[in-house]
Amino acid sequence: MLDVEKIRAEFPALSQLINEQPLVYLDSAATTQKPLAVITATEQFYARNNANVHRGRHTLSEQATLAYEQARAIVAGFFNIAVSELVWTKGATEAINLVANGLTEQLNIHSTIVISALEHHANIVPWQQLARRTGATLLALPLQPNGRFNTGQCVEFIEQHKPTVLAITHASNALGNITPLEAILHAAKQQNTITLVDGAQAALHLQPDLQQLDCDFYVFSAHKMLGPTGLGGLYGRYDRLNSLSVYQTGGEMIESVTLAKTVFRQAPAKFESGTPNIAAVIAFAHAIKYLKALDTANVYVHEQAIFNYAAKKLQAIDGITIYSDLKSNIGTLSFNYKDEHPYDIATLLDGYGVAVRSGHHCAQPLMQHLGIKGSVRASFAFYNNRQDIDLFIAALQECIALLD
Ligand code: PMP
């Protein structure tokens, strides 16, 4: 059993009052709270260890470089990938843009890019732009009316269209539904399709082994995995990664520069121009160490138990429509109450100290697909307990009584 109370004590933000009520934080899909290990590591870096990396010969700089590269090794170990296959970015968004831009020279009017209507805008817009630049065709995988994939239909679609690129989420940020990736990626591999998986939501909950998952690219955001904001990562299978053209240019990513010409370094350096977010990288490694020290299986069991407990209570309320797939989910409940505006529910819940997200969740095509303008989203992490759910449901019932 996971000792949730001990865990909660390590997340200082969780023990505060909001609007004079104990905070019930159900917005981990937007960003997770941070454990003390991450807060302390950030402070320590700026208080004692601050220096730029990869440049100085002085002690502080060498120590910072070592800690920075050790952090890369820790995070690469977490995903079971080589250090040379991990590029630091400022988030999942930048990582997807890096790949979409880097593929420009590899696509043309005969190319097909496949995404899905379930994607976050960050995994739609960069591909639209790539299609515009190259003349490639952009298609969406078939999605059932309830927002779930039918694996057989997806496989057939991939066999029919033989995409050059397939970009798909590991789990929906709006619904929490887990994508049946294995069959989809296998079908794509048969067509020699370049595959990118958006792991922004799933990485914390599913802790994927990327060798096993067997995609070409996988992106994530540190701030959704207990780490700092302003940092993300791109895994790229080394040959695919190195074949991308450079995204941003400048210092650090070069082998040599003359006024006439520049020779770039190999990946990952060639995608890391400028001074990186050193403190965030180091603090993120502390988040990963913290996560690895917890019992992964127990974390998953606890998250699923909290999710199921909340889903049952929510289902029991008259007038609630739930959009999330309750059978295959990372722990997110997306719902509406009758035709009340989701903003109103979220605003009222905030008065009870309950933090949820409302709106389209940067997934407007999905909302259009489901025929709704938006939803209320309660998203859970392993630091949520049953009391959070009880307070959330009690507050929701009071909000409903006010609205009815
Ligand atoms: N993809 C998904 C599925 C997301 O949930 C998010 C963040 N909401 C992103 C991409 C973009 O992540 P970031 O804003 O951290 O770059």
XYZ file of C-alpha atoms and ligand atoms in Angstrom:
420
model
C 0.000 0.000 0.000
C 1.161 3.481 -0.835
C 1.668 5.706 2.227
C -0.274 8.654 0.771
C -0.201 10.747 3.944
C 3.616 10.550 4.041
C 3.694 11.485 0.360
C 1.348 14.442 0.872
C 3.621 15.808 3.592
C 6.369 16.032 0.955
C 4.253 18.319 -1.260
C 3.995 21.610 0.678
C 1.489 23.181 -1.728
C -1.080 20.526 -0.833
C -1.387 21.536 2.801
C -2.599 25.116 2.283
C -5.997 26.741 2.563
C -7.604 28.177 -0.552
C -10.631 30.393 0.027
C -10.412 29.312 3.682
C -10.876 25.662 2.754
C -8.250 22.919 2.552
C -6.948 22.802 -1.019
C -8.266 19.858 -3.035
C -5.905 19.855 -5.987
C -7.517 18.061 -8.932
C -5.648 19.788 -11.744
C -2.544 17.636 -12.070
C -3.163 17.234 -15.802
C -2.430 20.964 -16.138
C 0.640 20.729 -13.939
C 1.591 18.556 -10.994
C 2.544 19.877 -7.587
C 6.242 19.650 -6.682
C 7.843 17.562 -3.943
C 10.324 19.146 -1.514
C 13.161 17.351 -3.319
C 12.502 19.491 -6.413
C 12.012 22.738 -4.503
C 15.202 22.196 -2.489
C 17.247 21.215 -5.540
C 16.196 24.407 -7.353
C 17.063 26.575 -4.358
C 20.375 24.778 -3.803
C 21.406 25.287 -7.390
C 20.826 29.025 -7.338
C 22.135 29.458 -3.784
C 25.396 27.526 -4.217
C 26.002 25.837 -7.534
C 24.955 28.399 -10.123
C 27.257 28.508 -13.153
C 26.849 28.034 -16.868
C 27.445 24.598 -18.371
C 29.694 23.232 -21.098
C 31.832 26.369 -21.241
C 33.785 27.208 -18.149
C 36.986 25.637 -16.922
C 36.407 26.830 -13.364
C 35.202 24.504 -10.622
C 31.622 25.745 -10.345
C 31.088 25.461 -14.078
C 32.554 21.977 -14.197
C 30.349 20.907 -11.285
C 27.273 22.396 -12.946
C 28.117 20.605 -16.212
C 28.548 17.319 -14.368
C 25.239 17.675 -12.486
C 23.480 18.715 -15.693
C 24.756 15.725 -17.662
C 24.143 13.347 -14.740
C 20.554 14.587 -14.755
C 20.284 13.691 -18.435
C 21.513 10.187 -17.612
C 18.959 9.810 -14.779
C 16.052 10.858 -16.992
C 17.320 8.730 -19.908
C 17.493 5.791 -17.484
C 13.904 6.398 -16.414
C 12.742 6.078 -20.040
C 15.276 3.317 -20.842
C 16.942 5.293 -23.630
C 20.516 6.372 -24.394
C 21.709 9.794 -23.190
C 22.470 10.733 -26.797
C 18.778 10.247 -27.600
C 17.459 12.809 -25.102
C 17.169 16.473 -26.120
C 16.146 19.094 -23.556
C 13.466 21.503 -24.714
C 11.282 24.001 -22.925
C 8.308 21.644 -22.960
C 6.380 19.058 -24.930
C 5.208 21.857 -27.227
C 8.734 22.817 -28.216
C 9.706 19.163 -28.615
C 6.878 18.577 -31.132
C 7.757 21.777 -32.970
C 11.386 20.681 -33.101
C 10.417 17.417 -34.829
C 7.791 18.960 -37.132
C 10.241 21.635 -38.246
C 13.121 19.188 -38.497
C 11.135 16.984 -40.893
C 10.479 19.786 -43.396
C 13.176 18.601 -45.825
C 12.003 14.977 -45.611
C 8.380 15.597 -46.695
C 6.827 16.675 -49.996
C 3.463 16.809 -51.785
C 3.285 13.017 -51.881
C 3.647 12.713 -48.095
C 0.842 12.049 -45.638
C 0.827 13.133 -42.005
C -1.654 11.379 -39.707
C -2.790 12.799 -36.362
C -6.077 12.381 -34.475
C -8.973 14.513 -33.301
C -8.053 13.576 -29.731
C -4.835 15.592 -29.756
C -3.856 18.616 -27.708
C -3.391 21.658 -29.972
C 0.364 21.234 -29.444
C 0.148 17.988 -31.410
C -2.066 19.429 -34.159
C -0.892 22.910 -35.090
C 2.809 22.089 -35.734
C 1.695 19.320 -38.149
C -0.715 21.653 -39.931
C 2.173 24.052 -40.391
C 4.428 21.247 -41.655
C 1.723 20.235 -44.151
C 1.449 23.853 -45.309
C 5.210 24.179 -45.780
C 5.643 20.921 -47.675
C 2.320 20.410 -49.464
C 1.819 17.146 -47.556
C -1.701 15.878 -46.812
C -2.872 15.965 -43.186
C -5.358 13.274 -42.127
C -6.945 12.222 -38.836
C -7.285 8.648 -37.575
C -10.872 7.434 -37.270
C -12.287 8.216 -33.825
C -15.555 6.800 -32.522
C -18.351 9.244 -31.597
C -17.531 8.749 -27.882
C -13.913 9.839 -28.439
C -12.386 6.351 -28.278
C -10.216 4.615 -30.855
C -11.240 1.355 -32.451
C -7.872 -0.358 -32.857
C -8.902 -2.369 -35.932
C -10.149 0.747 -37.725
C -6.925 2.611 -36.919
C -4.748 -0.233 -38.186
C -6.784 -0.425 -41.401
C -6.502 3.342 -41.860
C -2.728 3.223 -41.486
C -2.461 0.312 -43.931
C -4.602 2.215 -46.415
C -2.886 5.619 -46.189
C 0.700 4.508 -45.498
C 1.553 7.763 -43.702
C 5.014 9.296 -43.780
C 4.456 10.598 -40.245
C 2.078 9.549 -37.479
C 1.763 11.789 -34.405
C -0.502 10.553 -31.653
C -1.028 11.067 -27.972
C -0.235 8.410 -25.361
C -3.187 9.619 -23.274
C -5.740 12.352 -23.886
C -5.269 15.473 -21.788
C -8.978 16.264 -21.984
C -10.353 12.796 -21.152
C -7.451 10.798 -19.723
C -8.183 7.934 -22.147
C -5.142 5.772 -22.840
C -4.449 5.240 -26.559
C -4.122 1.593 -27.688
C -0.628 2.430 -28.912
C 0.895 -0.993 -29.353
C -1.202 -2.060 -32.351
C -1.163 1.431 -33.882
C 2.619 1.769 -33.641
C 3.105 -1.764 -34.932
C 0.945 -0.999 -38.001
C 2.876 2.243 -38.570
C 6.197 0.452 -38.336
C 5.078 -1.974 -41.068
C 4.685 1.081 -43.339
C 8.049 2.559 -42.298
C 6.109 5.537 -40.900
C 7.961 8.015 -38.681
C 6.105 7.903 -35.354
C 5.858 10.537 -32.629
C 4.047 9.874 -29.359
C 2.920 12.794 -27.226
C 3.597 11.608 -23.695
C 2.878 14.921 -21.945
C -0.014 13.431 -19.988
C 0.895 9.762 -19.823
C 4.571 9.754 -18.852
C 4.003 10.297 -15.116
C 1.253 7.715 -14.826
C 2.405 5.013 -17.232
C 6.196 5.458 -16.873
C 6.886 4.021 -20.344
C 9.901 1.968 -21.329
C 10.594 3.609 -24.690
C 12.637 0.681 -26.040
C 9.578 -1.443 -25.558
C 7.111 1.139 -26.865
C 9.164 1.319 -30.042
C 8.223 4.750 -31.374
C 10.680 7.035 -33.172
C 9.993 10.116 -31.050
C 8.421 10.604 -27.613
C 7.864 14.010 -26.014
C 7.178 14.993 -22.418
C 6.945 18.015 -20.103
C 8.821 18.027 -16.795
C 6.153 20.112 -15.057
C 3.574 17.365 -15.546
C 5.976 14.881 -13.935
C 6.619 16.647 -10.585
C 9.390 18.776 -12.120
C 9.792 22.487 -12.877
C 7.998 24.454 -15.576
C 9.899 25.584 -18.653
C 11.499 22.206 -19.282
C 10.589 19.272 -21.451
C 12.265 16.563 -23.371
C 12.394 14.863 -26.709
C 13.399 11.253 -27.101
C 14.432 10.428 -30.657
C 15.699 7.101 -31.954
C 19.228 8.149 -32.713
C 19.214 7.758 -36.517
C 15.817 9.463 -36.829
C 16.823 12.205 -34.391
C 20.099 12.945 -36.084
C 18.378 13.037 -39.494
C 16.204 16.017 -38.478
C 17.344 19.377 -39.750
C 18.234 21.884 -37.048
C 15.391 23.727 -35.341
C 17.072 26.685 -33.681
C 20.628 27.806 -34.266
C 23.182 29.641 -32.176
C 25.876 28.904 -29.636
C 26.663 25.446 -28.233
C 25.104 23.502 -31.120
C 28.059 24.106 -33.432
C 31.241 22.235 -34.262
C 32.779 25.258 -35.981
C 31.715 28.639 -37.313
C 33.289 30.923 -39.894
C 31.627 34.036 -41.201
C 30.662 32.050 -44.283
C 29.622 28.679 -42.893
C 28.750 26.602 -39.805
C 29.248 22.919 -39.106
C 26.694 21.551 -36.639
C 27.371 19.030 -33.902
C 25.632 15.656 -33.760
C 22.445 15.056 -31.737
C 21.523 15.831 -29.025
C 23.840 18.898 -28.967
C 22.755 20.105 -32.389
C 19.245 20.698 -31.036
C 20.322 22.452 -27.850
C 21.415 25.950 -28.802
C 21.921 28.614 -26.169
C 22.089 28.426 -22.387
C 19.710 25.697 -21.198
C 17.431 25.721 -18.167
C 20.177 24.216 -16.008
C 18.446 24.481 -12.637
C 15.274 22.915 -14.044
C 17.150 19.975 -15.564
C 18.907 19.260 -12.278
C 15.701 19.669 -10.251
C 13.836 17.428 -12.681
C 16.354 14.652 -12.083
C 15.429 14.949 -8.391
C 11.746 14.571 -9.342
C 12.583 11.411 -11.277
C 14.682 10.045 -8.408
C 11.768 10.746 -6.076
C 9.362 8.974 -8.415
C 11.646 5.972 -8.854
C 11.978 5.594 -5.082
C 8.205 5.092 -4.842
C 6.847 1.679 -5.635
C 5.677 2.083 -9.252
C 3.121 -0.722 -9.103
C 1.601 0.669 -5.904
C 1.487 4.183 -7.348
C -0.494 2.893 -10.303
C -2.844 0.816 -8.145
C -3.494 3.808 -5.876
C -4.146 6.193 -8.797
C -6.573 3.731 -10.355
C -8.341 3.182 -7.014
C -8.795 6.952 -6.538
C -10.008 7.298 -10.113
C -12.536 4.466 -9.768
C -13.741 5.786 -6.411
C -14.292 9.247 -7.903
C -15.908 7.879 -11.084
C -18.451 5.858 -9.078
C -19.401 8.851 -6.945
C -19.661 11.128 -9.962
C -21.763 8.634 -11.912
C -24.216 8.484 -9.005
C -25.080 12.196 -9.377
C -28.169 12.828 -11.510
C -27.562 15.068 -14.520
C -23.820 14.373 -14.832
C -22.452 13.258 -18.207
C -18.966 11.707 -18.113
C -16.910 11.780 -21.341
C -13.843 9.883 -20.115
C -13.332 6.200 -20.841
C -13.588 4.657 -17.377
C -11.949 1.377 -18.426
C -8.634 2.657 -19.742
C -7.638 5.925 -18.156
C -4.642 7.604 -16.495
C -6.905 9.214 -13.858
C -8.871 12.063 -15.411
C -12.609 12.637 -15.256
C -14.087 14.953 -17.845
C -17.751 15.788 -17.313
C -20.592 18.267 -17.529
C -23.625 18.857 -15.359
C -26.771 19.156 -17.505
C -26.140 22.140 -19.774
C -24.431 24.273 -17.135
C -21.331 26.083 -18.356
C -18.166 24.287 -17.184
C -16.638 27.655 -16.160
C -19.487 28.206 -13.702
C -18.956 24.810 -12.080
C -15.189 25.348 -11.845
C -15.622 28.838 -10.393
C -18.103 27.611 -7.796
C -15.863 24.652 -6.903
C -12.953 27.043 -6.370
C -14.987 28.667 -3.611
C -14.794 25.311 -1.809
C -11.021 25.058 -2.318
C -11.415 22.546 -5.149
C -9.110 23.170 -8.131
C -10.347 21.712 -11.423
C -9.917 22.837 -15.003
C -12.765 23.838 -17.267
C -13.064 24.725 -20.935
C -11.835 23.075 -24.117
C -8.519 21.921 -22.607
C -6.586 22.988 -25.744
C -8.440 20.218 -27.577
C -11.034 22.059 -29.647
C -11.266 19.384 -32.400
C -12.111 16.815 -29.711
C -14.770 19.071 -28.218
C -16.239 19.537 -31.718
C -16.139 15.760 -32.199
C -18.002 15.208 -28.913
C -20.472 17.986 -29.748
C -19.695 20.051 -26.635
C -18.107 23.450 -26.054
C -16.069 22.268 -23.120
C -16.097 20.224 -19.950
C -15.074 20.226 -16.315
C -11.905 18.181 -15.814
C -10.851 16.673 -12.500
C -7.423 15.079 -12.871
C -5.745 12.994 -10.197
C -2.226 12.073 -9.210
C -0.820 9.649 -6.652
C -0.823 12.353 -3.951
C -4.630 12.586 -4.009
C -6.491 10.671 -1.341
C -10.092 9.593 -0.707
C -10.703 12.675 1.374
C -9.947 14.810 -1.708
C -12.630 12.916 -3.598
C -15.159 13.151 -0.762
C -14.591 16.922 -0.478
C -14.796 17.324 -4.255
C -18.072 15.411 -4.542
C -19.617 17.181 -1.528
C -18.605 20.568 -2.990
C -19.966 19.587 -6.408
C -23.292 18.619 -4.855
C -23.496 21.998 -3.146
C -22.658 23.778 -6.416
C -25.389 21.813 -8.186
C -27.909 22.751 -5.492
C -26.998 26.407 -6.098
C -27.387 26.057 -9.875
C -30.624 24.040 -9.928
N 0.340 17.479 -25.193
C -0.523 17.198 -24.215
C -1.304 15.914 -24.306
C -0.669 18.064 -23.139
O -1.539 17.778 -22.174
C 0.108 19.237 -23.091
C -0.028 20.227 -21.937
N -1.344 20.504 -21.568
C 1.000 19.475 -24.126
C 1.099 18.573 -25.161
C 1.873 20.695 -24.134
O 2.718 20.675 -23.039
P 3.493 22.007 -22.584
O 2.446 23.075 -22.479
O 4.063 21.641 -21.269
O 4.500 22.296 -23.635
